[in-house]
Tab-separated table of C-alpha atoms and ligand atoms in Angstrom:
chain	number	residue	atom	x	y	z
A	18	UNK	CA	31.345	7.055	2.670
A	19	UNK	CA	31.315	7.120	-1.046
A	20	UNK	CA	31.754	2.765	-0.212
A	21	UNK	CA	28.783	3.120	2.441
A	22	UNK	CA	26.365	4.715	-0.204
A	23	UNK	CA	27.043	2.227	-3.136
A	24	UNK	CA	27.255	-0.789	-0.956
A	25	UNK	CA	23.992	0.280	0.361
A	26	UNK	CA	22.713	1.476	-3.204
A	27	UNK	CA	23.522	-1.814	-4.818
A	28	UNK	CA	22.289	-4.361	-1.773
A	29	UNK	CA	19.011	-2.580	-2.128
A	30	UNK	CA	19.013	-2.836	-6.309
A	31	UNK	CA	20.502	-6.214	-6.667
A	32	UNK	CA	18.580	-7.750	-3.694
A	33	UNK	CA	15.059	-6.530	-5.672
A	34	UNK	CA	16.098	-7.567	-8.996
A	35	UNK	CA	16.322	-10.728	-7.343
A	36	UNK	CA	12.673	-10.905	-6.204
A	37	UNK	CA	11.723	-9.613	-9.422
A	38	UNK	CA	13.326	-12.685	-10.737
A	39	UNK	CA	12.059	-15.207	-8.290
A	40	UNK	CA	8.472	-13.711	-8.430
A	41	UNK	CA	6.860	-15.471	-11.264
A	42	UNK	CA	7.623	-18.884	-9.132
A	43	UNK	CA	5.306	-17.851	-6.282
A	44	UNK	CA	7.831	-18.385	-3.717
A	45	UNK	CA	7.189	-14.960	-2.363
A	46	UNK	CA	4.066	-14.796	-0.919
A	47	UNK	CA	3.211	-11.257	-0.343
A	48	UNK	CA	2.971	-8.514	-3.320
A	49	UNK	CA	6.191	-6.614	-3.913
A	50	UNK	CA	6.183	-2.908	-4.581
A	51	UNK	CA	9.286	-2.418	-5.955
A	52	UNK	CA	11.843	0.323	-4.884
A	53	UNK	CA	13.922	0.039	-7.868
A	54	UNK	CA	15.085	3.667	-8.984
A	55	UNK	CA	14.323	5.528	-5.479
A	56	UNK	CA	16.757	3.753	-3.265
A	57	UNK	CA	18.879	6.774	-3.235
A	58	UNK	CA	16.001	8.751	-0.800
A	59	UNK	CA	16.204	6.140	1.539
A	60	UNK	CA	20.090	5.581	1.740
A	61	UNK	CA	20.832	9.496	1.668
A	62	UNK	CA	18.500	9.887	4.488
A	63	UNK	CA	19.714	7.189	5.996
A	64	UNK	CA	23.000	7.160	6.088
A	65	UNK	CA	23.023	10.899	8.052
A	66	UNK	CA	20.733	9.222	11.090
A	67	UNK	CA	22.380	7.773	14.115
A	68	UNK	CA	21.192	3.730	15.108
A	69	UNK	CA	18.730	5.447	17.276
A	70	UNK	CA	17.302	7.848	15.639
A	71	UNK	CA	14.102	5.292	13.927
A	72	UNK	CA	11.925	5.656	10.618
A	73	UNK	CA	8.250	5.007	9.448
A	74	UNK	CA	7.840	3.891	6.174
A	75	UNK	CA	5.419	2.714	3.633
A	76	UNK	CA	4.750	-0.575	1.544
A	77	UNK	CA	7.222	0.294	-0.967
A	78	UNK	CA	9.859	-0.037	1.963
A	79	UNK	CA	12.535	-2.452	0.842
A	80	UNK	CA	15.093	0.276	0.442
A	81	UNK	CA	14.097	1.847	3.895
A	82	UNK	CA	14.368	-1.265	5.580
A	83	UNK	CA	17.487	-2.243	4.276
A	84	UNK	CA	19.334	1.126	4.745
A	85	UNK	CA	18.121	1.554	7.999
A	86	UNK	CA	20.404	-1.432	8.931
A	87	UNK	CA	17.404	-4.221	9.061
A	88	UNK	CA	19.124	-7.391	8.172
A	89	UNK	CA	18.782	-8.875	4.501
A	90	UNK	CA	18.123	-12.611	5.261
A	91	UNK	CA	14.731	-11.738	7.630
A	92	UNK	CA	13.581	-9.307	5.137
A	93	UNK	CA	14.530	-12.426	2.566
A	94	UNK	CA	12.286	-14.945	4.583
A	95	UNK	CA	9.378	-12.091	5.344
A	96	UNK	CA	8.564	-11.828	1.615
A	97	UNK	CA	8.636	-16.157	1.074
A	98	UNK	CA	6.317	-16.233	4.282
A	99	UNK	CA	8.635	-18.092	6.579
A	100	UNK	CA	8.550	-18.251	10.359
A	101	UNK	CA	12.287	-16.840	10.359
A	102	UNK	CA	10.800	-13.480	8.941
A	103	UNK	CA	11.305	-10.503	10.333
A	104	UNK	CA	7.442	-10.638	11.536
A	105	UNK	CA	7.950	-14.251	11.403
A	106	UNK	CA	6.058	-14.538	7.965
A	107	UNK	CA	3.046	-12.459	8.765
A	108	UNK	CA	3.413	-8.944	7.203
A	109	UNK	CA	5.273	-9.894	4.005
A	110	UNK	CA	6.968	-7.446	1.764
A	111	UNK	CA	4.453	-4.345	2.979
A	112	UNK	CA	5.116	-4.648	6.693
A	113	UNK	CA	8.767	-4.708	7.191
A	114	UNK	CA	10.041	-3.809	10.253
A	115	UNK	CA	13.187	-4.233	12.563
A	116	UNK	CA	13.001	-2.405	15.684
A	117	UNK	CA	16.552	-2.865	16.886
A	118	UNK	CA	17.786	-0.997	13.931
A	119	UNK	CA	15.167	1.810	14.298
A	120	UNK	CA	13.003	0.619	11.109
A	121	UNK	CA	9.737	1.327	13.385
A	122	UNK	CA	7.564	-0.201	10.719
A	123	UNK	CA	5.137	0.292	7.416
A	124	UNK	CA	1.925	-0.143	6.424
A	125	UNK	CA	-0.074	-0.942	3.445
A	126	UNK	CA	-2.951	2.209	4.427
A	127	UNK	CA	-1.753	4.788	2.540
A	128	UNK	CA	-0.689	7.679	5.426
A	129	UNK	CA	-1.206	6.011	8.250
A	130	UNK	CA	2.540	5.426	9.572
A	131	UNK	CA	2.721	9.340	9.460
A	132	UNK	CA	1.024	10.105	12.357
A	133	UNK	CA	2.616	6.982	13.860
A	134	UNK	CA	5.763	9.085	13.209
A	135	UNK	CA	4.600	11.915	15.088
A	136	UNK	CA	3.403	10.015	17.942
A	137	UNK	CA	7.124	8.241	18.172
A	138	UNK	CA	8.717	12.322	17.647
A	139	UNK	CA	5.798	13.456	20.932
A	140	UNK	CA	7.733	10.272	23.031
A	141	UNK	CA	11.194	11.383	21.835
A	142	UNK	CA	10.252	15.147	22.814
A	143	UNK	CA	8.636	14.151	26.405
A	144	UNK	CA	11.520	11.793	27.189
A	145	UNK	CA	14.203	14.513	26.851
A	146	UNK	CA	16.143	12.334	24.372
A	147	UNK	CA	18.116	14.074	21.389
A	148	UNK	CA	17.196	11.186	19.106
A	149	UNK	CA	14.757	11.914	15.653
A	150	UNK	CA	12.018	10.605	13.616
A	151	UNK	CA	12.045	10.096	9.671
A	152	UNK	CA	8.406	9.579	8.322
A	153	UNK	CA	8.777	8.594	5.161
A	154	UNK	CA	5.763	8.572	2.273
A	155	UNK	CA	4.398	9.310	-1.054
A	156	UNK	CA	2.954	11.848	-3.241
A	157	UNK	CA	-0.479	10.224	-2.850
A	158	UNK	CA	0.132	9.401	0.955
A	159	UNK	CA	0.548	13.537	1.429
A	160	UNK	CA	-2.849	13.510	-0.130
A	161	UNK	CA	-4.325	11.739	3.077
A	162	UNK	CA	-6.118	13.794	5.773
A	163	UNK	CA	-4.022	12.190	8.164
A	164	UNK	CA	-1.131	14.337	6.765
A	165	UNK	CA	-2.134	17.652	7.164
A	166	UNK	CA	-3.372	16.491	11.379
A	167	UNK	CA	0.280	15.237	11.576
A	168	UNK	CA	2.132	18.047	10.085
A	169	UNK	CA	-0.191	20.601	12.302
A	170	UNK	CA	0.467	18.791	15.759
A	171	UNK	CA	4.291	18.259	14.292
A	172	UNK	CA	4.465	21.773	14.027
A	173	UNK	CA	2.258	22.839	17.197
A	174	UNK	CA	4.426	20.859	19.597
A	175	UNK	CA	8.024	21.731	17.444
A	176	UNK	CA	8.857	17.740	17.005
A	177	UNK	CA	11.953	16.307	16.585
A	178	UNK	CA	10.791	14.901	12.890
A	179	UNK	CA	12.171	15.215	9.645
A	180	UNK	CA	9.235	14.307	6.786
A	181	UNK	CA	10.071	12.832	3.693
A	182	UNK	CA	7.982	12.971	0.808
A	183	UNK	CA	8.890	10.246	-1.834
A	184	UNK	CA	7.500	11.851	-4.715
A	185	UNK	CA	7.567	9.699	-7.433
A	186	UNK	CA	5.169	11.555	-9.409
A	187	UNK	CA	2.494	8.930	-9.150
A	188	UNK	CA	-0.201	7.343	-7.207
A	189	UNK	CA	-0.796	3.974	-9.015
A	190	UNK	CA	-1.392	4.888	-12.344
A	191	UNK	CA	-2.515	9.000	-11.417
A	192	UNK	CA	0.100	11.730	-12.010
A	193	UNK	CA	0.105	14.420	-9.467
A	194	UNK	CA	-1.138	17.069	-12.029
A	195	UNK	CA	-4.076	14.914	-12.171
A	196	UNK	CA	-4.835	14.623	-8.278
A	197	UNK	CA	-3.644	17.760	-6.889
A	198	UNK	CA	-4.901	21.404	-7.504
A	199	UNK	CA	-2.233	22.904	-6.558
A	200	UNK	CA	0.680	19.864	-7.262
A	201	UNK	CA	3.097	22.168	-4.907
A	202	UNK	CA	3.493	19.987	-1.816
A	203	UNK	CA	5.934	22.001	0.038
A	204	UNK	CA	3.465	24.910	0.234
A	205	UNK	CA	1.092	22.460	2.332
A	206	UNK	CA	3.988	21.836	4.497
A	207	UNK	CA	4.932	25.633	4.610
A	208	UNK	CA	1.128	26.352	5.303
A	209	UNK	CA	1.443	24.622	9.157
A	210	UNK	CA	4.866	26.711	9.601
A	211	UNK	CA	7.232	23.894	8.656
A	212	UNK	CA	10.356	24.584	7.231
A	213	UNK	CA	9.778	22.796	3.479
A	214	UNK	CA	12.481	22.088	0.641
A	215	UNK	CA	11.911	20.586	-2.768
A	216	UNK	CA	15.203	17.831	-3.694
A	217	UNK	CA	15.453	17.301	-7.708
A	218	UNK	CA	16.820	14.355	-8.971
A	219	UNK	CA	17.241	12.050	-5.763
A	220	UNK	CA	20.782	13.136	-5.556
A	221	UNK	CA	21.936	10.651	-2.891
A	222	UNK	CA	25.326	12.719	-1.862
A	223	UNK	CA	23.336	15.879	-1.630
A	224	UNK	CA	20.221	14.255	0.532
A	225	UNK	CA	23.020	12.673	2.711
A	226	UNK	CA	24.882	16.023	3.325
A	227	UNK	CA	21.319	18.098	3.468
A	228	UNK	CA	20.054	15.036	6.131
A	229	UNK	CA	23.160	15.841	8.163
A	230	UNK	CA	22.609	19.915	8.305
A	231	UNK	CA	19.142	19.158	9.337
A	232	UNK	CA	19.201	16.321	11.456
A	233	UNK	CA	21.646	18.781	13.766
A	234	UNK	CA	19.060	21.697	13.791
A	235	UNK	CA	16.016	19.135	14.799
A	236	UNK	CA	18.324	17.530	17.733
A	237	UNK	CA	18.554	21.250	18.784
A	238	UNK	CA	15.394	21.781	19.005
A	239	UNK	CA	14.566	23.186	15.989
A	240	UNK	CA	11.388	21.537	15.110
A	241	UNK	CA	10.130	19.915	11.977
A	242	UNK	CA	11.262	19.595	8.711
A	243	UNK	CA	10.353	18.622	5.423
A	244	UNK	CA	11.822	17.565	2.085
A	245	UNK	CA	10.191	17.004	-1.046
A	246	UNK	CA	12.667	14.416	-3.017
A	247	UNK	CA	11.768	13.989	-6.589
A	248	UNK	CA	12.278	10.199	-7.557
A	249	UNK	CA	11.180	7.698	-9.944
A	250	UNK	CA	9.617	4.434	-9.966
A	251	UNK	CA	11.144	2.199	-13.010
A	252	UNK	CA	8.540	-0.531	-12.677
A	253	UNK	CA	5.259	-1.128	-12.207
A	254	UNK	CA	3.136	0.119	-9.066
A	255	UNK	CA	2.936	-3.356	-7.784
A	256	UNK	CA	4.897	-6.387	-9.015
A	257	UNK	CA	8.197	-7.195	-10.984
A	258	UNK	CA	7.694	-5.761	-14.496
A	259	UNK	CA	7.924	-2.781	-16.707
A	260	UNK	CA	4.336	-1.031	-17.360
A	261	UNK	CA	4.725	1.459	-20.143
A	262	UNK	CA	2.793	-0.307	-22.260
A	263	UNK	CA	-0.402	0.763	-20.021
A	264	UNK	CA	-0.019	4.577	-21.535
A	265	UNK	CA	-0.300	6.184	-18.110
A	266	UNK	CA	2.926	7.455	-18.565
A	267	UNK	CA	6.271	6.757	-21.338
A	268	UNK	CA	9.155	5.440	-21.440
A	269	UNK	CA	10.634	8.685	-22.307
A	270	UNK	CA	9.905	10.129	-19.244
A	271	UNK	CA	11.875	7.104	-17.341
A	272	UNK	CA	14.605	8.019	-19.413
A	273	UNK	CA	16.189	10.611	-17.700
A	274	UNK	CA	15.819	9.049	-14.419
A	275	UNK	CA	17.265	5.997	-15.609
A	276	UNK	CA	20.374	7.834	-17.359
A	277	UNK	CA	20.935	9.616	-13.844
A	278	UNK	CA	21.096	6.273	-12.086
A	279	UNK	CA	22.614	6.723	-8.739
A	280	UNK	CA	23.947	3.274	-8.179
A	281	UNK	CA	25.499	3.613	-11.513
A	282	UNK	CA	26.847	6.924	-10.498
A	283	UNK	CA	28.319	6.441	-7.460
A	284	UNK	CA	29.702	3.277	-8.522
A	285	UNK	CA	31.486	5.040	-11.046
A	286	UNK	CA	33.094	6.969	-8.325
A	287	UNK	CA	35.045	3.832	-7.153
A	288	UNK	CA	38.026	2.637	-8.064
A	289	UNK	CA	37.082	0.237	-10.101
A	290	UNK	CA	38.622	-2.908	-8.088
A	291	UNK	CA	36.907	-1.376	-4.533
A	292	UNK	CA	33.422	-1.523	-7.129
A	293	UNK	CA	34.147	-4.895	-8.238
A	294	UNK	CA	34.700	-6.069	-4.696
A	295	UNK	CA	31.601	-4.414	-3.290
A	296	UNK	CA	29.392	-6.687	-6.046
A	297	UNK	CA	30.855	-9.140	-5.344
A	298	UNK	CA	30.243	-9.842	-1.611
A	299	UNK	CA	26.992	-8.030	-2.339
A	300	UNK	CA	25.827	-10.629	-4.542
A	301	UNK	CA	27.108	-13.408	-2.216
A	302	UNK	CA	24.935	-11.902	0.030
A	303	UNK	CA	21.845	-11.644	-1.938
A	304	UNK	CA	22.474	-15.189	-2.684
A	305	UNK	CA	22.972	-16.431	0.786
A	306	UNK	CA	19.600	-14.221	1.745
A	307	UNK	CA	17.530	-15.984	-0.957
A	308	UNK	CA	18.897	-19.583	0.277
A	309	UNK	CA	18.416	-18.774	3.666
A	310	UNK	CA	14.833	-17.696	2.735
A	311	UNK	CA	13.679	-20.690	0.639
A	312	UNK	CA	15.216	-23.183	3.543
A	313	UNK	CA	13.512	-21.492	6.638
A	314	UNK	CA	10.938	-23.547	7.800
A	315	UNK	CA	7.038	-22.434	7.492
A	316	UNK	CA	5.414	-20.813	10.257
A	317	UNK	CA	3.885	-23.390	12.751
A	318	UNK	CA	0.049	-23.625	12.421
A	319	UNK	CA	-0.262	-22.449	16.121
A	320	UNK	CA	1.346	-18.839	15.042
A	321	UNK	CA	-2.118	-18.416	13.079
A	322	UNK	CA	-3.403	-17.292	16.906
A	323	UNK	CA	-0.144	-15.195	17.881
A	324	UNK	CA	0.787	-11.496	17.620
A	325	UNK	CA	-2.719	-11.200	15.533
A	326	UNK	CA	-5.076	-7.973	16.985
B	13	LIG	C1	-6.101	4.742	2.797
B	13	LIG	C2	-5.897	4.245	1.179
B	13	LIG	N1	-6.337	4.836	0.219
B	13	LIG	C3	-5.997	3.691	-1.056
B	13	LIG	C4	-5.086	2.658	-0.900
B	13	LIG	C5	-4.920	1.852	-2.347
B	13	LIG	N2	-3.608	2.758	-2.479
B	13	LIG	C6	-2.475	1.824	-2.579
B	13	LIG	S1	-0.837	2.446	-2.813
B	13	LIG	C7	-1.595	3.395	-3.547
B	13	LIG	C8	-1.005	4.861	-4.034
B	13	LIG	C9	-0.150	5.386	-3.114
B	13	LIG	O1	0.850	6.196	-4.195
B	13	LIG	P1	1.858	6.946	-3.525
B	13	LIG	O2	1.621	7.655	-1.586
B	13	LIG	O3	2.353	8.513	-4.166
B	13	LIG	O4	2.939	6.282	-3.009
B	13	LIG	P2	4.095	5.365	-4.012
B	13	LIG	O5	2.727	4.082	-4.580
B	13	LIG	O6	4.241	6.165	-5.363
B	13	LIG	O7	5.002	5.140	-3.768
B	13	LIG	C10	-3.537	3.764	-3.284
B	13	LIG	C11	-4.177	4.615	-3.445
B	13	LIG	C12	-4.504	2.548	0.312
B	13	LIG	N3	-3.611	1.446	0.252
B	13	LIG	N4	-4.890	2.938	1.417
B	14	LIG	MG1	4.016	8.029	-5.611
């Protein structure tokens, strides 16, 4: 399991670092919201899910798509706007999807997929299946009205859903303290009768273990559960760069998160030769994904009129 978690973390980190390098060339045709620093949330949770469990995410969805098993080449091609992309080049980085592996979609509109996830959980319950839904959203997403409506309905119907609030402390450049009268997201989940817990330091091993336990309860009909996972976005809100010069946050604030980096932590737990082998394999995979994206054809002009609502 350690190797599996490390590979998953390292793939996301290295692919996003590669995107950050390529971005200034304008080959990537969509805005990118990097998850660098936050990978462990998706990796820890998804490692404890089954293939037939499904996830819904946000525009900051690279980590979730890969952690749930989405194809790296189709993802890279999607960012390049190519016909071989996972939405045939129409969705870009913010709308990754791979229904075959249960990555049911993401949206640029904050909060929207929380309701989609609850609807899917309702369908699972109606069909009597024992799969579950994991709904990922940000601390800002918890301020949307749809968050309240969705949690209420999930609690009322005792739906098989795990809510995961990735609390990175900011919505764009505004800190949680400057946005919320009572900055306690778990308290709001509990108000609907949903058991909620705050998980500090996006510890990937803890997240994996905890999700395993909670998923078993949800499958047994225990109803919804809520994680608020404390995490930190290392790069700017959107784009490949750092943004400490903007002044809304400090490098000192980031330092403990960078020192507790889960990619480095998990890597240090492996034998050096195994770590290096995984790293080599991932570097080759990332390189191949970028070549695939680059060499893939553009969509045909007629595609402008298909699958567009
Ligand atoms: C409904 C809606 N309102 C506002 C925006 C503009 N917007 C884009 S990202 C974002 C911040 C969301 O923060 P959070 O949910 O914490 O996610 P993070 O970017 O930190 O991962 C906002 C306000 C939007 N896309 N959709
Ligand atoms: Mg946030």
